[in-house]
Every structure is written in C-alpha cells, then in structure tokens.
Amino acid sequence: SATPKPLPAYVAWKDPASVIVHSSTTIETKRAAFGSGVITPGEQLYIRNNLPAPDASIVADRDAWQVAIEGVKAPRTLTLRELKTMGVETTAMVLQCSGNGRGYFPSKPSGTPWQVGAAGCVMWTGVPVRVVAEALGGVVPGAGYLTGTGGEKLPEGLDPLSIIVERSVPAAAMADALLAWEMNGVPISLAHGGPLRLIVPGYTGVNNIKYIKRLAFTAKETEAKIMSHGYRISPPGGKGDPSQPSVQEMSVKSWINSPAPDASSVKAGLVQVQGVAFGGLNGIKRVEVSLDGGKTWNDARLTGPDLGRYAWRQFVLAAKLPAGSHTLASRATDTAGNVQPEQRMENAGGYNNTSWADHAVKVTVA
Ligand code: MSS
C-alpha cells in the first residue's frame, strides 16, 4: 500500500495513526479510531477546509479577535474579550461534513470520498447568538437568515463571492447557535476555527463558520458561490443552482465502528457490536442492529451519557457470531419517528448519505 501522506504543519498535533490524510485540507478520522468514548478528541477529529487555513498569527491574541454583528438594532463590532462577558453556554454537537459518506456513492461524485470519518461529536463553549442579538437591541424585522462569514484572507484578482466561505441558515437556527471559543474544554485550535467559530447545532459542517469575522441577520441568503451553487442537492449529473435544496439540517444516521470492516481478527463467539447514532435536530429514540445484512433486526442498547439532542449516542449489541462472513448494519430512529433509510438519496455532489446499507460492515470471523 502507498505510504500515508504526512500531516500538514497546521495539524501536526493530530494523531497520525487515527486519521487518513486525503489532502492538506481534507483529513478523515479512521473508522477503527472512533473509540467507545462519546466525545471525539481534537487529535482525532476530521478536517475540512474549503480554503487554506489563515496564518497562525490570528490565534496569537485571541481575545483581540473582532466580529462584526449586523442586522440588529444596534450593530457593532465586538471583540472576543467582550463576547466572553456577555454569556456562556456549552453544547455537545455532532460536527459532520455534508459529504460524509460520499465514498459510498457508486457514481463517484467529485470531492473527497469520505467514508464515516468526516464527523465527530464535540463540545463547544461560547456565547449564545440569541444573547448577543438581544444585547444589541434585537434582530431587525424581516431578517429571515443568519449569515456567517469566514475570516480567511482571500486570494487577489478573484471575485470575492466566488471564493469566500459565507453561508446562511434560517434565522430560527439562532435559538441554539453559539459564537464559540472553546472546543472540548480548550481554546479552539486554528485548524478547527479558532479564535471564534459559529456553531449551528444540527446543521451540516459547512454551516459552522470558522474564524468568523461577520455575523449578520439578513433578508436574503448570501450570494456567495459556496451558498448559491455549492452544497446544493442537484440531480445526478446536474449542476448546483439556487433553486435546489441546500445542505442544512442533518437527518437521522448511524454506523457501526466496531468491529471495523478492516478488523484483522474477529474471533468466533461473543462480540460487542458498537457504533454511534444521531438525529440531526432530534435526539435518538432507538437503534437496531442486523447481523445478516438487513434481513432481521435486533434492538441495540444505548450506552454512555446522553449529552443532549445534538450529540450522538453510542450503542451496543452483544452478539454471538459464528465463523464465516457477516454483514453487520445499524439503523437508527430519531425522537420524531424518522427512520434511517436503506438507500442513499442520489445527488451529484454526494451529499447527505444516510443509507444504512452503504454504511454496513462486512466482517470475516475466524
Ligand atoms: N469555515 C471556514 N471559514 N472555512 C472553511 O473552509 N469549511 C466548512 C466548515 N467551516 C470551512 C468552514 C466545512 S465544508 C466543514 S465540513 C467544516 O468547517 C469542517 O470543520 P472541521 O473543524 O472538522 O475542519 Mo463540509 O460540509
């Protein structure tokens, strides 16, 4: 097999044994590296950058970072130091790239062929967006969207709208959104969006803007290309356009992490089949596990702490596996009764793959 690519400098602190380096801006957690703890350590968490990360100088004096708040009655620019005086909340949330699971699309859409590891469950600490909006006199009437702008330096000579990382979510998402400065209890690394990141729980990765420099309540969605044409659910073979649905709320999904598909030795006998399940905006009600490729299903047990509806739940099924090959699958149901589907929804970008069949694990038991 090919020599693994080395970790780029800005993520040199990650655990090389836990990740697959697809490119300098796309790094995936190995399925076998997800342990049985509910929170994904930063050293293992995936990376997806649409633009190269800014210079490390932006985290030299974190409290001096500035974010412009617009679309409120009294708009102003706030420093991180000021934000920290306004309020604080901690939320556990599944951060998942819209393209997680793209690697299972037979159509091989362009983009990183992620399997399960463009996701993690992470703790974010920051000030609730709604508290900031209230402190600045409240949201102006008619603002249907919450628009966040990334703080990357844009290459010169290009139309900024063609390259800037700027996304809009429905303004209602501000109910649980944070302007966050800590991840898993430490200041957010540059790679994951420090000094300040917009966190929109339940929404796909791209909506969680790193190094946020502007947060605006707007009447319309941003016209940035990453919003208008990128990350759209386009028909297979088609191109993205603003009339198509954008990747926003996540939906119910689960997968098995152990035994992993590449597990070298699973011994016949008792096996603890373990994985994770989450419902996007909803909590998890139930997880079923199949040991026969989806013909029959058994209720798995939810284990570990329940960190709220935006976090994932761990599950386990104790199973007796005889020698031979087995296809193990998991299927989650959220608290609203939505059941994880068997089939992916075909689309040109390879987004939002929640298919339980695609995520099934083939294991050989000796
Ligand atoms: N932000 C910014 N500023 N920039 C960029 O590039 N990216 C996205 C988000 N945010 C970006 C941002 C994406 S796309 C994702 S996934 C995420 O982020 C990731 O994260 P981490 O931390 O993991 O790296 Mo897909 O849907």
mmCIF file of C-alpha atoms and ligand atoms in Angstrom:
data_model
loop_
_atom_site.group_PDB
_atom_site.id
_atom_site.type_symbol
_atom_site.label_atom_id
_atom_site.label_comp_id
_atom_site.label_asym_id
_atom_site.label_seq_id
_atom_site.Cartn_x
_atom_site.Cartn_y
_atom_site.Cartn_z
ATOM 1 C CA SER A 1 0.000 0.000 0.000
ATOM 2 C CA ALA A 2 1.066 3.619 -0.581
ATOM 3 C CA THR A 3 2.957 5.483 2.160
ATOM 4 C CA PRO A 4 0.476 7.586 4.143
ATOM 5 C CA LYS A 5 0.703 11.329 3.471
ATOM 6 C CA PRO A 6 2.236 13.263 6.380
ATOM 7 C CA LEU A 7 0.119 15.654 8.443
ATOM 8 C CA PRO A 8 0.407 19.265 7.233
ATOM 9 C CA ALA A 9 2.055 21.732 9.663
ATOM 10 C CA TYR A 10 -1.177 23.375 10.909
ATOM 11 C CA VAL A 11 -2.442 19.997 12.144
ATOM 12 C CA ALA A 12 0.912 18.460 13.059
ATOM 13 C CA TRP A 13 -0.517 17.950 16.576
ATOM 14 C CA LYS A 14 -3.126 15.430 15.340
ATOM 15 C CA ASP A 15 -2.662 11.707 15.940
ATOM 16 C CA PRO A 16 -1.316 10.345 12.637
ATOM 17 C CA ALA A 17 -2.415 6.794 13.500
ATOM 18 C CA SER A 18 -6.076 7.883 13.834
ATOM 19 C CA VAL A 19 -6.501 9.748 10.568
ATOM 20 C CA ILE A 20 -6.422 9.385 6.788
ATOM 21 C CA VAL A 21 -4.791 12.412 5.124
ATOM 22 C CA HIS A 22 -6.681 12.804 1.825
ATOM 23 C CA SER A 23 -5.084 16.211 1.155
ATOM 24 C CA SER A 24 -3.718 19.150 3.165
ATOM 25 C CA THR A 25 -7.292 20.420 3.674
ATOM 26 C CA THR A 26 -9.220 17.134 3.940
ATOM 27 C CA ILE A 27 -8.340 14.743 6.769
ATOM 28 C CA GLU A 28 -10.627 11.914 7.881
ATOM 29 C CA THR A 29 -10.914 10.010 11.173
ATOM 30 C CA LYS A 30 -10.380 6.273 10.641
ATOM 31 C CA ARG A 31 -13.476 4.239 11.409
ATOM 32 C CA ALA A 32 -11.431 1.996 13.677
ATOM 33 C CA ALA A 33 -10.103 5.038 15.578
ATOM 34 C CA PHE A 34 -13.528 6.030 16.947
ATOM 35 C CA GLY A 35 -13.311 4.588 20.439
ATOM 36 C CA SER A 36 -16.119 3.986 22.907
ATOM 37 C CA GLY A 37 -15.995 7.469 24.436
ATOM 38 C CA VAL A 38 -18.810 9.791 23.384
ATOM 39 C CA ILE A 39 -16.621 12.847 22.699
ATOM 40 C CA THR A 40 -14.181 12.842 19.775
ATOM 41 C CA PRO A 41 -10.754 14.118 20.899
ATOM 42 C CA GLY A 42 -9.378 17.007 18.849
ATOM 43 C CA GLU A 43 -6.339 14.910 17.896
ATOM 44 C CA GLN A 44 -8.660 12.542 16.013
ATOM 45 C CA LEU A 45 -11.277 14.967 14.677
ATOM 46 C CA TYR A 46 -11.571 15.360 10.902
ATOM 47 C CA ILE A 47 -10.596 18.495 8.975
ATOM 48 C CA ARG A 48 -12.286 20.072 6.004
ATOM 49 C CA ASN A 49 -11.131 23.460 4.764
ATOM 50 C CA ASN A 50 -12.505 24.972 1.567
ATOM 51 C CA LEU A 51 -9.674 27.498 1.646
ATOM 52 C CA PRO A 52 -6.257 27.109 3.261
ATOM 53 C CA ALA A 53 -6.389 27.936 6.991
ATOM 54 C CA PRO A 54 -5.385 31.531 7.877
ATOM 55 C CA ASP A 55 -1.987 32.360 9.341
ATOM 56 C CA ALA A 56 -1.418 31.207 12.936
ATOM 57 C CA SER A 57 -0.953 34.852 13.941
ATOM 58 C CA ILE A 58 -4.784 35.078 14.286
ATOM 59 C CA VAL A 59 -4.625 32.932 17.421
ATOM 60 C CA ALA A 60 -1.688 34.848 18.973
ATOM 61 C CA ASP A 61 -4.003 37.294 20.786
ATOM 62 C CA ARG A 62 -7.353 35.514 20.774
ATOM 63 C CA ASP A 63 -9.273 38.000 22.903
ATOM 64 C CA ALA A 64 -8.487 40.761 20.402
ATOM 65 C CA TRP A 65 -10.334 38.909 17.578
ATOM 66 C CA GLN A 66 -13.169 41.018 16.204
ATOM 67 C CA VAL A 67 -16.533 40.023 14.797
ATOM 68 C CA ALA A 68 -18.972 42.460 13.178
ATOM 69 C CA ILE A 69 -22.584 41.884 14.238
ATOM 70 C CA GLU A 70 -25.052 43.212 11.648
ATOM 71 C CA GLY A 71 -28.804 43.084 11.115
ATOM 72 C CA VAL A 72 -29.523 44.004 14.734
ATOM 73 C CA LYS A 73 -30.958 47.323 16.002
ATOM 74 C CA ALA A 74 -27.562 48.476 17.296
ATOM 75 C CA PRO A 75 -24.966 46.869 15.015
ATOM 76 C CA ARG A 76 -21.367 46.898 16.194
ATOM 77 C CA THR A 77 -18.071 45.120 16.163
ATOM 78 C CA LEU A 78 -17.325 43.069 19.274
ATOM 79 C CA THR A 79 -14.037 41.618 20.447
ATOM 80 C CA LEU A 80 -13.813 38.096 21.768
ATOM 81 C CA ARG A 81 -12.932 39.693 25.114
ATOM 82 C CA GLU A 82 -16.318 41.481 25.088
ATOM 83 C CA LEU A 83 -18.225 38.387 23.931
ATOM 84 C CA LYS A 84 -16.877 36.451 26.926
ATOM 85 C CA THR A 85 -18.557 38.971 29.265
ATOM 86 C CA MET A 86 -21.970 38.582 27.616
ATOM 87 C CA GLY A 87 -22.847 34.976 28.357
ATOM 88 C CA VAL A 88 -21.642 31.383 28.244
ATOM 89 C CA GLU A 89 -23.105 28.014 27.296
ATOM 90 C CA THR A 90 -21.670 24.566 26.468
ATOM 91 C CA THR A 91 -23.256 22.296 23.850
ATOM 92 C CA ALA A 92 -22.270 18.831 22.655
ATOM 93 C CA MET A 93 -22.842 18.533 18.922
ATOM 94 C CA VAL A 94 -22.180 16.232 16.007
ATOM 95 C CA LEU A 95 -19.994 18.108 13.532
ATOM 96 C CA GLN A 96 -20.380 16.301 10.230
ATOM 97 C CA CYS A 97 -19.315 17.304 6.727
ATOM 98 C CA SER A 98 -22.178 17.377 4.226
ATOM 99 C CA GLY A 99 -20.135 14.983 2.093
ATOM 100 C CA ASN A 100 -19.546 12.379 4.810
ATOM 101 C CA GLY A 101 -20.367 9.008 3.187
ATOM 102 C CA ARG A 102 -19.664 10.319 -0.328
ATOM 103 C CA GLY A 103 -17.167 7.477 -0.762
ATOM 104 C CA TYR A 104 -20.086 5.013 -0.899
ATOM 105 C CA PHE A 105 -21.759 6.637 -3.925
ATOM 106 C CA PRO A 106 -21.164 4.283 -6.893
ATOM 107 C CA SER A 107 -21.344 7.351 -9.172
ATOM 108 C CA LYS A 108 -18.060 8.609 -7.628
ATOM 109 C CA PRO A 109 -19.034 12.284 -7.306
ATOM 110 C CA SER A 110 -16.124 14.720 -7.334
ATOM 111 C CA GLY A 111 -14.969 15.719 -3.865
ATOM 112 C CA THR A 112 -13.336 13.812 -1.034
ATOM 113 C CA PRO A 113 -14.509 10.162 -0.912
ATOM 114 C CA TRP A 114 -15.208 10.284 2.830
ATOM 115 C CA GLN A 115 -16.486 7.101 4.439
ATOM 116 C CA VAL A 116 -17.701 7.642 8.019
ATOM 117 C CA GLY A 117 -14.893 9.766 9.410
ATOM 118 C CA ALA A 118 -15.807 13.298 8.313
ATOM 119 C CA ALA A 119 -17.700 13.552 11.591
ATOM 120 C CA GLY A 120 -17.162 13.758 15.312
ATOM 121 C CA CYS A 121 -19.064 14.603 18.494
ATOM 122 C CA VAL A 122 -17.573 17.723 20.013
ATOM 123 C CA MET A 123 -18.184 20.056 22.987
ATOM 124 C CA TRP A 124 -18.373 23.741 22.148
ATOM 125 C CA THR A 125 -18.363 26.605 24.628
ATOM 126 C CA GLY A 126 -19.315 30.138 23.721
ATOM 127 C CA VAL A 127 -21.981 32.805 23.981
ATOM 128 C CA PRO A 128 -25.447 32.031 22.578
ATOM 129 C CA VAL A 129 -26.074 34.015 19.380
ATOM 130 C CA ARG A 130 -29.531 34.975 20.659
ATOM 131 C CA VAL A 131 -27.965 36.587 23.762
ATOM 132 C CA VAL A 132 -25.646 38.684 21.557
ATOM 133 C CA ALA A 133 -28.582 39.699 19.336
ATOM 134 C CA GLU A 134 -30.674 40.723 22.356
ATOM 135 C CA ALA A 135 -27.801 42.743 23.819
ATOM 136 C CA LEU A 136 -27.604 44.695 20.554
ATOM 137 C CA GLY A 137 -31.293 45.608 20.575
ATOM 138 C CA GLY A 138 -32.677 42.535 18.852
ATOM 139 C CA VAL A 139 -32.853 41.334 15.251
ATOM 140 C CA VAL A 140 -34.157 43.822 12.663
ATOM 141 C CA PRO A 141 -37.567 42.969 11.206
ATOM 142 C CA GLY A 142 -37.618 40.866 8.063
ATOM 143 C CA ALA A 143 -34.298 39.099 8.644
ATOM 144 C CA GLY A 144 -35.016 35.509 7.717
ATOM 145 C CA TYR A 145 -31.412 34.316 7.694
ATOM 146 C CA LEU A 146 -28.357 34.137 9.862
ATOM 147 C CA THR A 147 -25.290 34.664 7.670
ATOM 148 C CA GLY A 148 -21.741 33.909 8.822
ATOM 149 C CA THR A 149 -18.532 34.944 7.060
ATOM 150 C CA GLY A 150 -15.179 33.169 7.418
ATOM 151 C CA GLY A 151 -12.057 35.181 8.210
ATOM 152 C CA GLU A 152 -9.750 33.759 5.545
ATOM 153 C CA LYS A 153 -7.589 36.142 3.529
ATOM 154 C CA LEU A 154 -8.935 35.887 0.001
ATOM 155 C CA PRO A 155 -6.602 35.470 -2.962
ATOM 156 C CA GLU A 156 -6.338 38.659 -5.002
ATOM 157 C CA GLY A 157 -7.672 39.067 -8.510
ATOM 158 C CA LEU A 158 -10.736 36.876 -7.992
ATOM 159 C CA ASP A 159 -14.357 37.849 -7.443
ATOM 160 C CA PRO A 160 -14.632 37.521 -3.621
ATOM 161 C CA LEU A 161 -18.112 35.994 -3.926
ATOM 162 C CA SER A 162 -16.654 33.154 -5.989
ATOM 163 C CA ILE A 163 -14.335 32.065 -3.190
ATOM 164 C CA ILE A 164 -15.417 33.426 0.223
ATOM 165 C CA VAL A 165 -16.695 30.967 2.826
ATOM 166 C CA GLU A 166 -20.019 32.577 3.707
ATOM 167 C CA ARG A 167 -23.192 30.627 4.483
ATOM 168 C CA SER A 168 -26.754 31.428 5.511
ATOM 169 C CA VAL A 169 -29.031 29.331 7.696
ATOM 170 C CA PRO A 170 -32.640 30.082 8.622
ATOM 171 C CA ALA A 171 -32.666 32.749 11.372
ATOM 172 C CA ALA A 172 -34.597 30.317 13.595
ATOM 173 C CA ALA A 173 -31.371 28.297 13.931
ATOM 174 C CA MET A 174 -30.071 31.074 16.182
ATOM 175 C CA ALA A 175 -32.123 29.564 19.028
ATOM 176 C CA ASP A 176 -29.268 27.150 19.814
ATOM 177 C CA ALA A 177 -26.373 28.680 17.839
ATOM 178 C CA LEU A 178 -23.172 29.738 19.600
ATOM 179 C CA LEU A 179 -20.247 32.009 18.935
ATOM 180 C CA ALA A 180 -17.746 29.542 20.356
ATOM 181 C CA TRP A 181 -14.202 29.979 21.620
ATOM 182 C CA GLU A 182 -13.571 26.576 23.226
ATOM 183 C CA MET A 183 -13.690 23.059 21.778
ATOM 184 C CA ASN A 184 -13.593 20.125 24.207
ATOM 185 C CA GLY A 185 -12.608 22.483 27.013
ATOM 186 C CA VAL A 186 -9.624 24.190 25.387
ATOM 187 C CA PRO A 187 -9.348 27.276 23.163
ATOM 188 C CA ILE A 188 -10.389 26.277 19.614
ATOM 189 C CA SER A 189 -7.335 25.377 17.538
ATOM 190 C CA LEU A 190 -6.681 27.364 14.382
ATOM 191 C CA ALA A 191 -7.476 24.231 12.347
ATOM 192 C CA HIS A 192 -10.951 23.959 13.844
ATOM 193 C CA GLY A 193 -11.775 27.647 13.539
ATOM 194 C CA GLY A 194 -10.137 29.490 16.436
ATOM 195 C CA PRO A 195 -10.219 32.093 17.830
ATOM 196 C CA LEU A 196 -14.012 32.191 17.205
ATOM 197 C CA ARG A 197 -16.390 29.863 15.380
ATOM 198 C CA LEU A 198 -20.087 29.936 14.583
ATOM 199 C CA ILE A 199 -21.697 26.717 15.774
ATOM 200 C CA VAL A 200 -25.130 25.833 14.407
ATOM 201 C CA PRO A 201 -26.148 22.601 16.163
ATOM 202 C CA GLY A 202 -27.910 20.060 13.958
ATOM 203 C CA TYR A 203 -26.672 21.636 10.708
ATOM 204 C CA THR A 204 -24.018 20.101 8.432
ATOM 205 C CA GLY A 205 -20.351 21.059 8.818
ATOM 206 C CA VAL A 206 -20.208 23.753 6.145
ATOM 207 C CA ASN A 207 -22.676 25.903 8.093
ATOM 208 C CA ASN A 208 -20.311 26.096 11.070
ATOM 209 C CA ILE A 209 -18.137 29.010 10.011
ATOM 210 C CA LYS A 210 -14.554 29.041 11.292
ATOM 211 C CA TYR A 211 -12.632 32.207 12.263
ATOM 212 C CA ILE A 212 -15.910 34.068 11.947
ATOM 213 C CA LYS A 213 -15.436 37.759 11.239
ATOM 214 C CA ARG A 214 -19.031 38.790 10.479
ATOM 215 C CA LEU A 215 -22.388 37.534 11.726
ATOM 216 C CA ALA A 216 -25.348 39.162 10.023
ATOM 217 C CA PHE A 217 -29.106 38.801 10.210
ATOM 218 C CA THR A 218 -30.061 39.187 6.576
ATOM 219 C CA ALA A 219 -33.224 39.350 4.493
ATOM 220 C CA LYS A 220 -31.776 37.004 1.869
ATOM 221 C CA GLU A 221 -29.309 34.158 1.636
ATOM 222 C CA THR A 222 -25.774 35.219 0.790
ATOM 223 C CA GLU A 223 -24.906 35.262 -2.909
ATOM 224 C CA ALA A 224 -21.525 33.674 -2.222
ATOM 225 C CA LYS A 225 -20.983 30.767 -4.612
ATOM 226 C CA ILE A 226 -20.487 28.301 -1.747
ATOM 227 C CA MET A 227 -24.143 29.038 -0.878
ATOM 228 C CA SER A 228 -25.795 29.723 -4.245
ATOM 229 C CA HIS A 229 -24.236 26.926 -6.307
ATOM 230 C CA GLY A 230 -22.114 24.869 -3.931
ATOM 231 C CA TYR A 231 -23.550 22.352 -1.485
ATOM 232 C CA ARG A 232 -26.870 22.014 -3.326
ATOM 233 C CA ILE A 233 -28.784 18.756 -3.721
ATOM 234 C CA SER A 234 -28.569 18.568 -7.523
ATOM 235 C CA PRO A 235 -29.868 15.740 -9.683
ATOM 236 C CA PRO A 236 -27.217 13.157 -10.654
ATOM 237 C CA GLY A 237 -25.113 14.572 -13.490
ATOM 238 C CA GLY A 238 -26.513 18.064 -12.868
ATOM 239 C CA LYS A 239 -25.007 21.306 -11.581
ATOM 240 C CA GLY A 240 -25.873 23.186 -8.404
ATOM 241 C CA ASP A 241 -28.194 26.189 -8.566
ATOM 242 C CA PRO A 242 -30.106 28.324 -6.057
ATOM 243 C CA SER A 243 -33.455 26.651 -6.824
ATOM 244 C CA GLN A 244 -32.274 23.337 -5.350
ATOM 245 C CA PRO A 245 -32.252 22.472 -1.641
ATOM 246 C CA SER A 246 -29.093 23.457 0.223
ATOM 247 C CA VAL A 247 -27.362 21.136 2.684
ATOM 248 C CA GLN A 248 -28.548 22.366 6.047
ATOM 249 C CA GLU A 249 -30.276 20.281 8.732
ATOM 250 C CA MET A 250 -28.788 16.813 9.210
ATOM 251 C CA SER A 251 -31.053 13.792 9.360
ATOM 252 C CA VAL A 252 -31.042 10.532 11.279
ATOM 253 C CA LYS A 253 -27.955 8.371 10.750
ATOM 254 C CA SER A 254 -25.882 5.698 12.456
ATOM 255 C CA TRP A 255 -22.984 3.416 11.724
ATOM 256 C CA ILE A 256 -21.007 0.615 13.338
ATOM 257 C CA ASN A 257 -17.418 1.396 14.364
ATOM 258 C CA SER A 258 -16.534 -1.920 15.981
ATOM 259 C CA PRO A 259 -15.866 -4.450 14.643
ATOM 260 C CA ALA A 260 -14.393 -2.302 11.871
ATOM 261 C CA PRO A 261 -14.584 -3.559 8.276
ATOM 262 C CA ASP A 262 -10.816 -3.987 8.179
ATOM 263 C CA ALA A 263 -10.656 -5.698 11.586
ATOM 264 C CA SER A 264 -7.895 -8.263 11.157
ATOM 265 C CA SER A 265 -9.142 -10.816 13.622
ATOM 266 C CA VAL A 266 -12.667 -11.213 14.906
ATOM 267 C CA LYS A 267 -12.875 -14.467 16.834
ATOM 268 C CA ALA A 268 -15.995 -16.616 16.742
ATOM 269 C CA GLY A 269 -18.105 -16.186 19.866
ATOM 270 C CA LEU A 270 -19.331 -13.165 21.761
ATOM 271 C CA VAL A 271 -18.753 -9.800 20.024
ATOM 272 C CA GLN A 272 -19.819 -6.334 21.258
ATOM 273 C CA VAL A 273 -21.111 -4.602 18.116
ATOM 274 C CA GLN A 274 -20.725 -0.864 18.783
ATOM 275 C CA GLY A 275 -21.384 2.364 16.947
ATOM 276 C CA VAL A 276 -22.860 5.849 17.019
ATOM 277 C CA ALA A 277 -26.275 7.278 16.131
ATOM 278 C CA PHE A 278 -27.605 10.829 15.870
ATOM 279 C CA GLY A 279 -30.712 12.568 14.662
ATOM 280 C CA GLY A 280 -29.545 15.994 13.465
ATOM 281 C CA LEU A 281 -32.038 18.295 15.159
ATOM 282 C CA ASN A 282 -33.639 15.433 17.098
ATOM 283 C CA GLY A 283 -32.395 13.036 19.731
ATOM 284 C CA ILE A 284 -32.147 9.275 19.215
ATOM 285 C CA LYS A 285 -35.034 7.036 20.248
ATOM 286 C CA ARG A 286 -33.884 3.652 19.034
ATOM 287 C CA VAL A 287 -31.057 1.829 17.259
ATOM 288 C CA GLU A 288 -31.418 -1.601 15.673
ATOM 289 C CA VAL A 289 -28.556 -3.824 14.569
ATOM 290 C CA SER A 290 -28.693 -6.510 11.895
ATOM 291 C CA LEU A 291 -26.203 -9.362 11.756
ATOM 292 C CA ASP A 292 -27.462 -10.636 8.400
ATOM 293 C CA GLY A 293 -27.224 -7.650 6.075
ATOM 294 C CA GLY A 294 -30.608 -6.192 6.998
ATOM 295 C CA LYS A 295 -32.873 -9.278 6.814
ATOM 296 C CA THR A 296 -33.565 -9.300 10.556
ATOM 297 C CA TRP A 297 -33.027 -6.638 13.196
ATOM 298 C CA ASN A 298 -32.347 -6.625 16.944
ATOM 299 C CA ASP A 299 -32.730 -3.706 19.338
ATOM 300 C CA ALA A 300 -29.341 -2.383 20.421
ATOM 301 C CA ARG A 301 -28.804 -0.789 23.837
ATOM 302 C CA LEU A 302 -27.899 2.890 24.080
ATOM 303 C CA THR A 303 -24.790 3.257 26.236
ATOM 304 C CA GLY A 304 -22.781 6.139 27.644
ATOM 305 C CA PRO A 305 -24.058 9.549 28.685
ATOM 306 C CA ASP A 306 -26.862 11.364 26.841
ATOM 307 C CA LEU A 307 -25.296 14.749 26.072
ATOM 308 C CA GLY A 308 -28.443 16.210 24.542
ATOM 309 C CA ARG A 309 -30.275 16.030 21.247
ATOM 310 C CA TYR A 310 -27.401 17.398 19.137
ATOM 311 C CA ALA A 311 -24.851 14.853 20.384
ATOM 312 C CA TRP A 312 -24.528 11.316 19.135
ATOM 313 C CA ARG A 313 -25.465 8.295 21.236
ATOM 314 C CA GLN A 314 -23.327 5.222 21.431
ATOM 315 C CA PHE A 315 -24.993 1.854 21.056
ATOM 316 C CA VAL A 316 -24.060 -1.785 21.566
ATOM 317 C CA LEU A 317 -25.481 -5.161 20.657
ATOM 318 C CA ALA A 318 -23.895 -8.193 22.278
ATOM 319 C CA ALA A 319 -23.908 -10.837 19.523
ATOM 320 C CA LYS A 320 -22.693 -14.400 19.137
ATOM 321 C CA LEU A 321 -21.011 -14.611 15.743
ATOM 322 C CA PRO A 322 -20.126 -17.983 14.261
ATOM 323 C CA ALA A 323 -17.127 -18.392 11.906
ATOM 324 C CA GLY A 324 -17.789 -17.116 8.384
ATOM 325 C CA SER A 325 -18.537 -13.749 6.819
ATOM 326 C CA HIS A 326 -21.201 -11.469 8.168
ATOM 327 C CA THR A 327 -22.701 -8.168 7.087
ATOM 328 C CA LEU A 328 -23.431 -6.019 10.121
ATOM 329 C CA ALA A 329 -25.697 -2.987 9.768
ATOM 330 C CA SER A 330 -27.289 -0.423 12.062
ATOM 331 C CA ARG A 331 -30.492 1.558 11.649
ATOM 332 C CA ALA A 332 -31.448 4.488 13.876
ATOM 333 C CA THR A 333 -34.819 6.107 14.658
ATOM 334 C CA ASP A 334 -34.979 9.659 15.991
ATOM 335 C CA THR A 335 -37.374 11.006 18.630
ATOM 336 C CA ALA A 336 -39.656 12.368 15.880
ATOM 337 C CA GLY A 337 -40.031 8.828 14.493
ATOM 338 C CA ASN A 338 -37.838 9.294 11.397
ATOM 339 C CA VAL A 339 -36.134 6.023 10.473
ATOM 340 C CA GLN A 340 -32.701 5.903 8.814
ATOM 341 C CA PRO A 341 -33.343 4.835 5.198
ATOM 342 C CA GLU A 342 -31.896 1.807 3.434
ATOM 343 C CA GLN A 343 -30.945 3.768 0.306
ATOM 344 C CA ARG A 344 -28.953 6.941 -0.203
ATOM 345 C CA MET A 345 -30.616 9.876 -1.949
ATOM 346 C CA GLU A 346 -28.734 10.106 -5.267
ATOM 347 C CA ASN A 347 -27.320 13.566 -5.951
ATOM 348 C CA ALA A 348 -24.469 14.980 -7.987
ATOM 349 C CA GLY A 349 -22.389 16.223 -5.050
ATOM 350 C CA GLY A 350 -22.563 13.042 -2.997
ATOM 351 C CA TYR A 351 -24.142 14.853 -0.030
ATOM 352 C CA ASN A 352 -26.220 13.724 2.948
ATOM 353 C CA ASN A 353 -25.586 9.982 2.675
ATOM 354 C CA THR A 354 -27.560 8.357 5.493
ATOM 355 C CA SER A 355 -28.084 4.942 3.863
ATOM 356 C CA TRP A 356 -27.765 2.097 6.360
ATOM 357 C CA ALA A 357 -26.942 -0.316 3.526
ATOM 358 C CA ASP A 358 -23.992 1.834 2.399
ATOM 359 C CA HIS A 359 -22.648 2.008 5.934
ATOM 360 C CA ALA A 360 -22.912 -1.740 6.634
ATOM 361 C CA VAL A 361 -19.723 -3.505 7.721
ATOM 362 C CA LYS A 362 -18.556 -6.807 6.248
ATOM 363 C CA VAL A 363 -16.516 -8.849 8.717
ATOM 364 C CA THR A 364 -14.814 -12.191 8.478
ATOM 365 C CA VAL A 365 -14.976 -14.221 11.670
ATOM 366 C CA ALA A 366 -12.345 -16.907 12.166
HETATM 367 N N1 MSS B 1 -15.323 27.741 7.763
HETATM 368 C C1 MSS B 1 -14.415 28.462 7.113
HETATM 369 N N2 MSS B 1 -14.166 29.740 7.493
HETATM 370 N N3 MSS B 1 -13.710 27.957 6.072
HETATM 371 C C2 MSS B 1 -13.948 26.665 5.628
HETATM 372 O O1 MSS B 1 -13.296 26.279 4.653
HETATM 373 N N4 MSS B 1 -15.239 24.624 5.869
HETATM 374 C C3 MSS B 1 -16.525 24.112 6.304
HETATM 375 C C4 MSS B 1 -16.767 24.399 7.790
HETATM 376 N N5 MSS B 1 -16.492 25.770 8.135
HETATM 377 C C5 MSS B 1 -14.932 25.904 6.279
HETATM 378 C C6 MSS B 1 -15.589 26.494 7.390
HETATM 379 C C7 MSS B 1 -16.760 22.666 6.049
HETATM 380 S S1 MSS B 1 -17.278 22.185 4.494
HETATM 381 C C8 MSS B 1 -16.737 21.750 7.060
HETATM 382 S S2 MSS B 1 -17.273 20.136 6.795
HETATM 383 C C9 MSS B 1 -16.362 22.138 8.470
HETATM 384 O O2 MSS B 1 -15.953 23.510 8.542
HETATM 385 C C10 MSS B 1 -15.228 21.253 8.937
HETATM 386 O O3 MSS B 1 -14.862 21.584 10.236
HETATM 387 P P1 MSS B 1 -13.517 20.961 10.902
HETATM 388 O O4 MSS B 1 -13.357 21.685 12.166
HETATM 389 O O5 MSS B 1 -13.834 19.477 11.135
HETATM 390 O O6 MSS B 1 -12.415 21.067 9.917
HETATM 391 MO MO1 MSS B 1 -18.163 20.087 4.736
HETATM 392 O O7 MSS B 1 -19.922 20.285 4.842
#
